[in-house]
């Protein structure tokens, strides 16, 4: 074999082995941006090959195009039923042959067929410390309850809405000054930190979902996943810890 052929084969093998990610969004796509940024620093462990939105005007589609990623609008309103839409979505996703499907603010209730199709290779991010505050308006509900701690969870998707096995969580302190907006901002800063980490774990084969639940490096994860502490996250984000400790 000539040296040129050898090099070409090596190149092709490397191309073939890059894990493929499809991201589903419905809105702004700030989590998508965090994933795109991680990919640009070679820290995602794979390549985002397509971004699909059920809303044609989602800003995240522009983020995808700007990054040179295929952006697909698949408006759910054009389908007669949830089953028909999810069937079409499965086809579009599968065309891209993903190793992982990432839900990043994809605000749709999924049919069992859809969940089963990607079970064990589909992650979601949810703005609460699950199992607390499944569903919508998580920040307002946390404030109304007067909790001192709130946060975000990344979990494998199961048929139970926001109820799948949790992989990792990050907490934020809730202060008396917090509003829904300020809490959302705090939580989103943690979202942007932990989602690329969880995606990378999966794409590197370190994170799997087995019959007994999720494991990281072969070790079963606790029921609420790994917890990134407030201090760990603040350090990563270069936040002033003194204020928070006061
Ligand atoms: C994120 O805060 C995410 O946690 C939430 O939607 C937002 C999307 O923001 N997801 C859910 O509530 C899912 N139940 P983004 O479009 O800027 O990433």
PDB file of C-alpha atoms and ligand atoms in Angstrom:
ATOM      1  CA  UNK A   1       0.000   0.000   0.000  1.00  0.00           C
ATOM      2  CA  UNK A   2       1.387   3.412  -0.927  1.00  0.00           C
ATOM      3  CA  UNK A   3       1.901   6.040   1.698  1.00  0.00           C
ATOM      4  CA  UNK A   4      -0.786   8.206   0.104  1.00  0.00           C
ATOM      5  CA  UNK A   5      -3.400   5.413   0.303  1.00  0.00           C
ATOM      6  CA  UNK A   6      -2.383   4.710   3.866  1.00  0.00           C
ATOM      7  CA  UNK A   7      -2.909   8.333   4.855  1.00  0.00           C
ATOM      8  CA  UNK A   8      -6.228   8.456   3.047  1.00  0.00           C
ATOM      9  CA  UNK A   9      -7.458   5.353   4.842  1.00  0.00           C
ATOM     10  CA  UNK A  10      -6.432   6.804   8.173  1.00  0.00           C
ATOM     11  CA  UNK A  11      -8.266  10.006   7.342  1.00  0.00           C
ATOM     12  CA  UNK A  12     -11.404   8.129   6.337  1.00  0.00           C
ATOM     13  CA  UNK A  13     -11.308   6.002   9.466  1.00  0.00           C
ATOM     14  CA  UNK A  14     -11.089   9.123  11.595  1.00  0.00           C
ATOM     15  CA  UNK A  15     -13.968  10.746   9.730  1.00  0.00           C
ATOM     16  CA  UNK A  16     -16.110   7.653  10.072  1.00  0.00           C
ATOM     17  CA  UNK A  17     -15.574   7.462  13.814  1.00  0.00           C
ATOM     18  CA  UNK A  18     -16.554  11.018  14.729  1.00  0.00           C
ATOM     19  CA  UNK A  19     -19.765  10.647  16.767  1.00  0.00           C
ATOM     20  CA  UNK A  20     -22.753  12.421  15.308  1.00  0.00           C
ATOM     21  CA  UNK A  21     -25.194  14.595  17.234  1.00  0.00           C
ATOM     22  CA  UNK A  22     -28.609  15.926  16.233  1.00  0.00           C
ATOM     23  CA  UNK A  23     -29.942  18.773  18.386  1.00  0.00           C
ATOM     24  CA  UNK A  24     -33.669  19.562  18.706  1.00  0.00           C
ATOM     25  CA  UNK A  25     -34.732  23.067  19.711  1.00  0.00           C
ATOM     26  CA  UNK A  26     -37.823  25.264  19.861  1.00  0.00           C
ATOM     27  CA  UNK A  27     -36.453  28.679  20.723  1.00  0.00           C
ATOM     28  CA  UNK A  28     -33.442  30.827  21.476  1.00  0.00           C
ATOM     29  CA  UNK A  29     -30.940  27.988  21.441  1.00  0.00           C
ATOM     30  CA  UNK A  30     -28.552  29.305  24.082  1.00  0.00           C
ATOM     31  CA  UNK A  31     -27.834  25.702  25.102  1.00  0.00           C
ATOM     32  CA  UNK A  32     -27.273  24.848  21.457  1.00  0.00           C
ATOM     33  CA  UNK A  33     -24.777  27.723  21.353  1.00  0.00           C
ATOM     34  CA  UNK A  34     -22.930  26.284  24.354  1.00  0.00           C
ATOM     35  CA  UNK A  35     -22.686  22.962  22.486  1.00  0.00           C
ATOM     36  CA  UNK A  36     -21.530  24.690  19.290  1.00  0.00           C
ATOM     37  CA  UNK A  37     -18.902  26.601  21.272  1.00  0.00           C
ATOM     38  CA  UNK A  38     -17.688  23.399  22.923  1.00  0.00           C
ATOM     39  CA  UNK A  39     -17.423  21.786  19.485  1.00  0.00           C
ATOM     40  CA  UNK A  40     -15.413  24.740  18.186  1.00  0.00           C
ATOM     41  CA  UNK A  41     -12.923  24.207  21.038  1.00  0.00           C
ATOM     42  CA  UNK A  42     -12.846  20.496  20.238  1.00  0.00           C
ATOM     43  CA  UNK A  43     -14.452  19.777  23.604  1.00  0.00           C
ATOM     44  CA  UNK A  44     -17.723  18.184  22.552  1.00  0.00           C
ATOM     45  CA  UNK A  45     -16.409  14.760  21.641  1.00  0.00           C
ATOM     46  CA  UNK A  46     -18.344  14.748  18.372  1.00  0.00           C
ATOM     47  CA  UNK A  47     -19.973  16.798  15.680  1.00  0.00           C
ATOM     48  CA  UNK A  48     -23.400  18.459  15.575  1.00  0.00           C
ATOM     49  CA  UNK A  49     -24.621  17.351  12.151  1.00  0.00           C
ATOM     50  CA  UNK A  50     -28.077  18.911  12.209  1.00  0.00           C
ATOM     51  CA  UNK A  51     -30.312  21.172  14.262  1.00  0.00           C
ATOM     52  CA  UNK A  52     -34.069  20.671  13.958  1.00  0.00           C
ATOM     53  CA  UNK A  53     -36.742  23.034  15.256  1.00  0.00           C
ATOM     54  CA  UNK A  54     -40.504  22.588  15.461  1.00  0.00           C
ATOM     55  CA  UNK A  55     -40.721  26.386  15.142  1.00  0.00           C
ATOM     56  CA  UNK A  56     -39.541  27.946  11.893  1.00  0.00           C
ATOM     57  CA  UNK A  57     -38.655  31.272  13.547  1.00  0.00           C
ATOM     58  CA  UNK A  58     -36.542  29.794  16.349  1.00  0.00           C
ATOM     59  CA  UNK A  59     -33.420  31.908  16.798  1.00  0.00           C
ATOM     60  CA  UNK A  60     -31.432  28.732  17.367  1.00  0.00           C
ATOM     61  CA  UNK A  61     -31.799  27.898  13.662  1.00  0.00           C
ATOM     62  CA  UNK A  62     -29.814  31.047  12.854  1.00  0.00           C
ATOM     63  CA  UNK A  63     -27.171  30.036  15.399  1.00  0.00           C
ATOM     64  CA  UNK A  64     -26.872  26.697  13.588  1.00  0.00           C
ATOM     65  CA  UNK A  65     -26.601  28.271  10.128  1.00  0.00           C
ATOM     66  CA  UNK A  66     -24.022  30.769  11.380  1.00  0.00           C
ATOM     67  CA  UNK A  67     -21.948  27.830  12.573  1.00  0.00           C
ATOM     68  CA  UNK A  68     -22.285  26.064   9.210  1.00  0.00           C
ATOM     69  CA  UNK A  69     -24.594  23.378  10.602  1.00  0.00           C
ATOM     70  CA  UNK A  70     -27.616  22.119   8.674  1.00  0.00           C
ATOM     71  CA  UNK A  71     -30.707  23.803  10.128  1.00  0.00           C
ATOM     72  CA  UNK A  72     -34.099  22.200   9.546  1.00  0.00           C
ATOM     73  CA  UNK A  73     -37.495  23.704  10.361  1.00  0.00           C
ATOM     74  CA  UNK A  74     -40.206  21.091  10.848  1.00  0.00           C
ATOM     75  CA  UNK A  75     -43.295  22.994  12.031  1.00  0.00           C
ATOM     76  CA  UNK A  76     -45.491  20.718  14.128  1.00  0.00           C
ATOM     77  CA  UNK A  77     -48.566  22.731  13.092  1.00  0.00           C
ATOM     78  CA  UNK A  78     -48.319  21.236   9.621  1.00  0.00           C
ATOM     79  CA  UNK A  79     -49.145  17.774  10.986  1.00  0.00           C
ATOM     80  CA  UNK A  80     -52.571  16.480  11.961  1.00  0.00           C
ATOM     81  CA  UNK A  81     -51.484  14.676  15.093  1.00  0.00           C
ATOM     82  CA  UNK A  82     -48.654  14.302  17.550  1.00  0.00           C
ATOM     83  CA  UNK A  83     -48.018  10.810  16.116  1.00  0.00           C
ATOM     84  CA  UNK A  84     -47.737  12.149  12.555  1.00  0.00           C
ATOM     85  CA  UNK A  85     -45.330  14.898  13.593  1.00  0.00           C
ATOM     86  CA  UNK A  86     -43.145  12.572  15.654  1.00  0.00           C
ATOM     87  CA  UNK A  87     -43.105  10.087  12.746  1.00  0.00           C
ATOM     88  CA  UNK A  88     -41.844  12.805  10.403  1.00  0.00           C
ATOM     89  CA  UNK A  89     -39.325  13.945  12.998  1.00  0.00           C
ATOM     90  CA  UNK A  90     -37.968  10.410  13.390  1.00  0.00           C
ATOM     91  CA  UNK A  91     -37.389  10.277   9.622  1.00  0.00           C
ATOM     92  CA  UNK A  92     -35.533  13.594   9.528  1.00  0.00           C
ATOM     93  CA  UNK A  93     -33.416  12.672  12.539  1.00  0.00           C
ATOM     94  CA  UNK A  94     -32.539   9.236  11.189  1.00  0.00           C
ATOM     95  CA  UNK A  95     -31.449  10.678   7.868  1.00  0.00           C
ATOM     96  CA  UNK A  96     -28.579  12.217   9.829  1.00  0.00           C
ATOM     97  CA  UNK A  97     -27.634   8.908  11.513  1.00  0.00           C
ATOM     98  CA  UNK A  98     -26.995  10.366  14.966  1.00  0.00           C
ATOM     99  CA  UNK A  99     -25.247   8.592  17.820  1.00  0.00           C
ATOM    100  CA  UNK A 100     -26.973  10.979  20.202  1.00  0.00           C
ATOM    101  CA  UNK A 101     -30.122  13.112  20.080  1.00  0.00           C
ATOM    102  CA  UNK A 102     -29.908  16.199  22.284  1.00  0.00           C
ATOM    103  CA  UNK A 103     -33.052  18.051  23.354  1.00  0.00           C
ATOM    104  CA  UNK A 104     -32.063  21.648  24.045  1.00  0.00           C
ATOM    105  CA  UNK A 105     -35.213  23.590  24.881  1.00  0.00           C
ATOM    106  CA  UNK A 106     -37.337  21.364  22.649  1.00  0.00           C
ATOM    107  CA  UNK A 107     -40.761  22.157  24.074  1.00  0.00           C
ATOM    108  CA  UNK A 108     -42.802  19.196  22.879  1.00  0.00           C
ATOM    109  CA  UNK A 109     -44.408  16.280  24.648  1.00  0.00           C
ATOM    110  CA  UNK A 110     -42.960  13.207  22.959  1.00  0.00           C
ATOM    111  CA  UNK A 111     -44.892  10.140  21.866  1.00  0.00           C
ATOM    112  CA  UNK A 112     -43.849   6.748  23.312  1.00  0.00           C
ATOM    113  CA  UNK A 113     -42.809   5.644  19.805  1.00  0.00           C
ATOM    114  CA  UNK A 114     -40.406   8.566  19.535  1.00  0.00           C
ATOM    115  CA  UNK A 115     -38.936   7.988  22.996  1.00  0.00           C
ATOM    116  CA  UNK A 116     -38.511   4.266  22.370  1.00  0.00           C
ATOM    117  CA  UNK A 117     -36.751   4.893  19.065  1.00  0.00           C
ATOM    118  CA  UNK A 118     -33.982   6.900  20.711  1.00  0.00           C
ATOM    119  CA  UNK A 119     -34.084   5.434  24.232  1.00  0.00           C
ATOM    120  CA  UNK A 120     -30.656   5.379  25.826  1.00  0.00           C
ATOM    121  CA  UNK A 121     -29.259   7.815  23.281  1.00  0.00           C
ATOM    122  CA  UNK A 122     -31.390  10.894  23.910  1.00  0.00           C
ATOM    123  CA  UNK A 123     -30.619  13.535  26.554  1.00  0.00           C
ATOM    124  CA  UNK A 124     -32.690  16.468  27.799  1.00  0.00           C
ATOM    125  CA  UNK A 125     -31.907  19.487  29.955  1.00  0.00           C
ATOM    126  CA  UNK A 126     -34.514  20.654  32.429  1.00  0.00           C
ATOM    127  CA  UNK A 127     -34.378  23.828  34.545  1.00  0.00           C
ATOM    128  CA  UNK A 128     -34.871  22.329  38.016  1.00  0.00           C
ATOM    129  CA  UNK A 129     -33.236  19.936  40.424  1.00  0.00           C
ATOM    130  CA  UNK A 130     -35.296  16.925  39.368  1.00  0.00           C
ATOM    131  CA  UNK A 131     -37.468  15.302  40.593  1.00  0.00           C
ATOM    132  CA  UNK A 132     -38.537  18.748  41.843  1.00  0.00           C
ATOM    133  CA  UNK A 133     -40.523  20.916  39.441  1.00  0.00           C
ATOM    134  CA  UNK A 134     -41.160  18.706  36.451  1.00  0.00           C
ATOM    135  CA  UNK A 135     -43.057  20.569  33.726  1.00  0.00           C
ATOM    136  CA  UNK A 136     -43.242  24.294  33.031  1.00  0.00           C
ATOM    137  CA  UNK A 137     -42.564  27.560  34.926  1.00  0.00           C
ATOM    138  CA  UNK A 138     -39.961  25.973  37.154  1.00  0.00           C
ATOM    139  CA  UNK A 139     -38.346  29.236  38.299  1.00  0.00           C
ATOM    140  CA  UNK A 140     -41.649  30.873  39.291  1.00  0.00           C
ATOM    141  CA  UNK A 141     -42.694  27.753  41.194  1.00  0.00           C
ATOM    142  CA  UNK A 142     -39.371  27.557  43.037  1.00  0.00           C
ATOM    143  CA  UNK A 143     -39.654  31.228  44.034  1.00  0.00           C
ATOM    144  CA  UNK A 144     -43.262  30.787  45.161  1.00  0.00           C
ATOM    145  CA  UNK A 145     -42.188  27.885  47.377  1.00  0.00           C
ATOM    146  CA  UNK A 146     -39.408  29.973  48.939  1.00  0.00           C
ATOM    147  CA  UNK A 147     -36.733  27.320  48.332  1.00  0.00           C
ATOM    148  CA  UNK A 148     -33.135  28.277  49.077  1.00  0.00           C
ATOM    149  CA  UNK A 149     -31.708  26.085  46.333  1.00  0.00           C
ATOM    150  CA  UNK A 150     -32.710  25.575  42.719  1.00  0.00           C
ATOM    151  CA  UNK A 151     -30.870  24.437  39.605  1.00  0.00           C
ATOM    152  CA  UNK A 152     -30.741  22.324  36.490  1.00  0.00           C
ATOM    153  CA  UNK A 153     -30.656  18.642  35.561  1.00  0.00           C
ATOM    154  CA  UNK A 154     -29.490  16.708  32.515  1.00  0.00           C
ATOM    155  CA  UNK A 155     -31.298  13.407  32.134  1.00  0.00           C
ATOM    156  CA  UNK A 156     -31.872  10.553  29.715  1.00  0.00           C
ATOM    157  CA  UNK A 157     -35.314  10.851  28.156  1.00  0.00           C
ATOM    158  CA  UNK A 158     -37.941   8.309  29.174  1.00  0.00           C
ATOM    159  CA  UNK A 159     -41.666   8.151  28.558  1.00  0.00           C
ATOM    160  CA  UNK A 160     -42.339  10.055  31.769  1.00  0.00           C
ATOM    161  CA  UNK A 161     -42.160  13.816  31.116  1.00  0.00           C
ATOM    162  CA  UNK A 162     -38.994  15.160  32.789  1.00  0.00           C
ATOM    163  CA  UNK A 163     -38.831  11.860  34.634  1.00  0.00           C
ATOM    164  CA  UNK A 164     -35.953   9.979  32.995  1.00  0.00           C
ATOM    165  CA  UNK A 165     -32.763   8.916  34.792  1.00  0.00           C
ATOM    166  CA  UNK A 166     -30.739  11.931  35.897  1.00  0.00           C
ATOM    167  CA  UNK A 167     -27.090  12.196  34.870  1.00  0.00           C
ATOM    168  CA  UNK A 168     -25.848  15.458  36.339  1.00  0.00           C
ATOM    169  CA  UNK A 169     -27.225  18.437  38.225  1.00  0.00           C
ATOM    170  CA  UNK A 170     -25.912  21.884  39.119  1.00  0.00           C
ATOM    171  CA  UNK A 171     -27.384  23.967  41.910  1.00  0.00           C
ATOM    172  CA  UNK A 172     -27.718  27.699  42.443  1.00  0.00           C
ATOM    173  CA  UNK A 173     -28.530  29.564  45.658  1.00  0.00           C
ATOM    174  CA  UNK A 174     -31.856  31.375  45.671  1.00  0.00           C
ATOM    175  CA  UNK A 175     -31.650  34.748  47.445  1.00  0.00           C
ATOM    176  CA  UNK A 176     -34.489  37.001  48.646  1.00  0.00           C
ATOM    177  CA  UNK A 177     -33.611  39.443  45.846  1.00  0.00           C
ATOM    178  CA  UNK A 178     -34.099  36.869  43.102  1.00  0.00           C
ATOM    179  CA  UNK A 179     -36.791  37.355  40.483  1.00  0.00           C
ATOM    180  CA  UNK A 180     -37.923  34.864  37.875  1.00  0.00           C
ATOM    181  CA  UNK A 181     -35.561  36.524  35.382  1.00  0.00           C
ATOM    182  CA  UNK A 182     -32.527  36.582  37.651  1.00  0.00           C
ATOM    183  CA  UNK A 183     -33.096  32.965  38.627  1.00  0.00           C
ATOM    184  CA  UNK A 184     -33.443  31.949  34.997  1.00  0.00           C
ATOM    185  CA  UNK A 185     -30.150  33.667  34.193  1.00  0.00           C
ATOM    186  CA  UNK A 186     -28.357  31.970  37.070  1.00  0.00           C
ATOM    187  CA  UNK A 187     -29.726  28.572  36.132  1.00  0.00           C
ATOM    188  CA  UNK A 188     -28.930  29.039  32.450  1.00  0.00           C
ATOM    189  CA  UNK A 189     -25.299  29.838  33.235  1.00  0.00           C
ATOM    190  CA  UNK A 190     -25.159  26.376  34.874  1.00  0.00           C
ATOM    191  CA  UNK A 191     -27.018  24.798  31.951  1.00  0.00           C
ATOM    192  CA  UNK A 192     -24.379  26.049  29.536  1.00  0.00           C
ATOM    193  CA  UNK A 193     -21.708  24.556  31.742  1.00  0.00           C
ATOM    194  CA  UNK A 194     -23.065  21.073  32.360  1.00  0.00           C
ATOM    195  CA  UNK A 195     -24.749  20.198  29.057  1.00  0.00           C
ATOM    196  CA  UNK A 196     -21.562  20.085  26.967  1.00  0.00           C
ATOM    197  CA  UNK A 197     -19.935  18.005  29.727  1.00  0.00           C
ATOM    198  CA  UNK A 198     -22.748  15.437  29.754  1.00  0.00           C
ATOM    199  CA  UNK A 199     -22.792  15.249  25.940  1.00  0.00           C
ATOM    200  CA  UNK A 200     -19.070  14.679  25.875  1.00  0.00           C
ATOM    201  CA  UNK A 201     -19.311  11.902  28.483  1.00  0.00           C
ATOM    202  CA  UNK A 202     -21.861  10.156  26.295  1.00  0.00           C
ATOM    203  CA  UNK A 203     -19.984  10.585  23.010  1.00  0.00           C
ATOM    204  CA  UNK A 204     -16.772   9.319  24.582  1.00  0.00           C
ATOM    205  CA  UNK A 205     -18.602   6.185  25.669  1.00  0.00           C
ATOM    206  CA  UNK A 206     -18.180   6.998  29.361  1.00  0.00           C
ATOM    207  CA  UNK A 207     -21.875   7.600  30.034  1.00  0.00           C
ATOM    208  CA  UNK A 208     -24.341   4.824  29.236  1.00  0.00           C
ATOM    209  CA  UNK A 209     -27.873   3.893  30.190  1.00  0.00           C
ATOM    210  CA  UNK A 210     -28.137   0.230  31.141  1.00  0.00           C
ATOM    211  CA  UNK A 211     -30.911  -1.880  32.606  1.00  0.00           C
ATOM    212  CA  UNK A 212     -29.885  -0.766  36.114  1.00  0.00           C
ATOM    213  CA  UNK A 213     -29.771   2.948  35.220  1.00  0.00           C
ATOM    214  CA  UNK A 214     -27.065   5.319  34.035  1.00  0.00           C
ATOM    215  CA  UNK A 215     -23.395   4.617  34.650  1.00  0.00           C
ATOM    216  CA  UNK A 216     -20.340   6.833  34.278  1.00  0.00           C
ATOM    217  CA  UNK A 217     -17.084   4.983  33.656  1.00  0.00           C
ATOM    218  CA  UNK A 218     -18.900   1.807  34.680  1.00  0.00           C
ATOM    219  CA  UNK A 219     -20.013   3.167  38.057  1.00  0.00           C
ATOM    220  CA  UNK A 220     -23.763   3.536  38.679  1.00  0.00           C
ATOM    221  CA  UNK A 221     -24.821   7.148  39.162  1.00  0.00           C
ATOM    222  CA  UNK A 222     -26.804   8.144  42.270  1.00  0.00           C
ATOM    223  CA  UNK A 223     -30.571   8.635  41.762  1.00  0.00           C
ATOM    224  CA  UNK A 224     -30.182  12.381  41.289  1.00  0.00           C
ATOM    225  CA  UNK A 225     -27.052  12.119  39.168  1.00  0.00           C
ATOM    226  CA  UNK A 226     -23.706  13.719  39.865  1.00  0.00           C
ATOM    227  CA  UNK A 227     -23.997  17.087  41.561  1.00  0.00           C
ATOM    228  CA  UNK A 228     -21.824  19.975  40.447  1.00  0.00           C
ATOM    229  CA  UNK A 229     -21.626  22.068  43.609  1.00  0.00           C
ATOM    230  CA  UNK A 230     -22.334  25.755  43.727  1.00  0.00           C
ATOM    231  CA  UNK A 231     -18.662  26.403  44.462  1.00  0.00           C
ATOM    232  CA  UNK A 232     -17.447  24.167  41.591  1.00  0.00           C
ATOM    233  CA  UNK A 233     -19.728  25.910  39.111  1.00  0.00           C
ATOM    234  CA  UNK A 234     -18.910  29.392  40.419  1.00  0.00           C
ATOM    235  CA  UNK A 235     -15.221  28.638  40.041  1.00  0.00           C
ATOM    236  CA  UNK A 236     -15.732  27.433  36.456  1.00  0.00           C
ATOM    237  CA  UNK A 237     -17.757  30.533  35.686  1.00  0.00           C
ATOM    238  CA  UNK A 238     -15.329  32.858  37.457  1.00  0.00           C
ATOM    239  CA  UNK A 239     -18.101  34.180  39.706  1.00  0.00           C
ATOM    240  CA  UNK A 240     -17.472  36.069  42.897  1.00  0.00           C
ATOM    241  CA  UNK A 241     -18.052  33.513  45.641  1.00  0.00           C
ATOM    242  CA  UNK A 242     -17.711  35.950  48.539  1.00  0.00           C
ATOM    243  CA  UNK A 243     -21.019  37.633  47.726  1.00  0.00           C
ATOM    244  CA  UNK A 244     -22.778  34.313  47.618  1.00  0.00           C
ATOM    245  CA  UNK A 245     -21.328  33.123  50.892  1.00  0.00           C
ATOM    246  CA  UNK A 246     -22.304  36.273  52.778  1.00  0.00           C
TER     247      UNK A 246
HETATM  248  C1  LIG B   1     -33.629  26.042  28.859  1.00  0.00           C
HETATM  249  O1  LIG B   1     -33.610  26.808  30.031  1.00  0.00           O
HETATM  250  C2  LIG B   1     -34.009  24.606  29.159  1.00  0.00           C
HETATM  251  O2  LIG B   1     -33.580  24.195  30.418  1.00  0.00           O
HETATM  252  C3  LIG B   1     -35.508  24.675  29.082  1.00  0.00           C
HETATM  253  O3  LIG B   1     -35.768  25.525  28.005  1.00  0.00           O
HETATM  254  C4  LIG B   1     -34.742  26.517  27.942  1.00  0.00           C
HETATM  255  C5  LIG B   1     -34.283  26.650  26.500  1.00  0.00           C
HETATM  256  O4  LIG B   1     -33.381  27.705  26.392  1.00  0.00           O
HETATM  257  N1  LIG B   1     -36.060  23.367  28.851  1.00  0.00           N
HETATM  258  C6  LIG B   1     -37.193  22.944  29.391  1.00  0.00           C
HETATM  259  O5  LIG B   1     -37.899  23.638  30.101  1.00  0.00           O
HETATM  260  C7  LIG B   1     -37.559  21.511  29.067  1.00  0.00           C
HETATM  261  N2  LIG B   1     -38.579  21.016  29.914  1.00  0.00           N
HETATM  262  P1  LIG B   1     -32.433  27.815  25.128  1.00  0.00           P
HETATM  263  O6  LIG B   1     -33.320  27.688  23.899  1.00  0.00           O
HETATM  264  O7  LIG B   1     -31.849  29.207  25.245  1.00  0.00           O
HETATM  265  O8  LIG B   1     -31.399  26.727  25.215  1.00  0.00           O
END
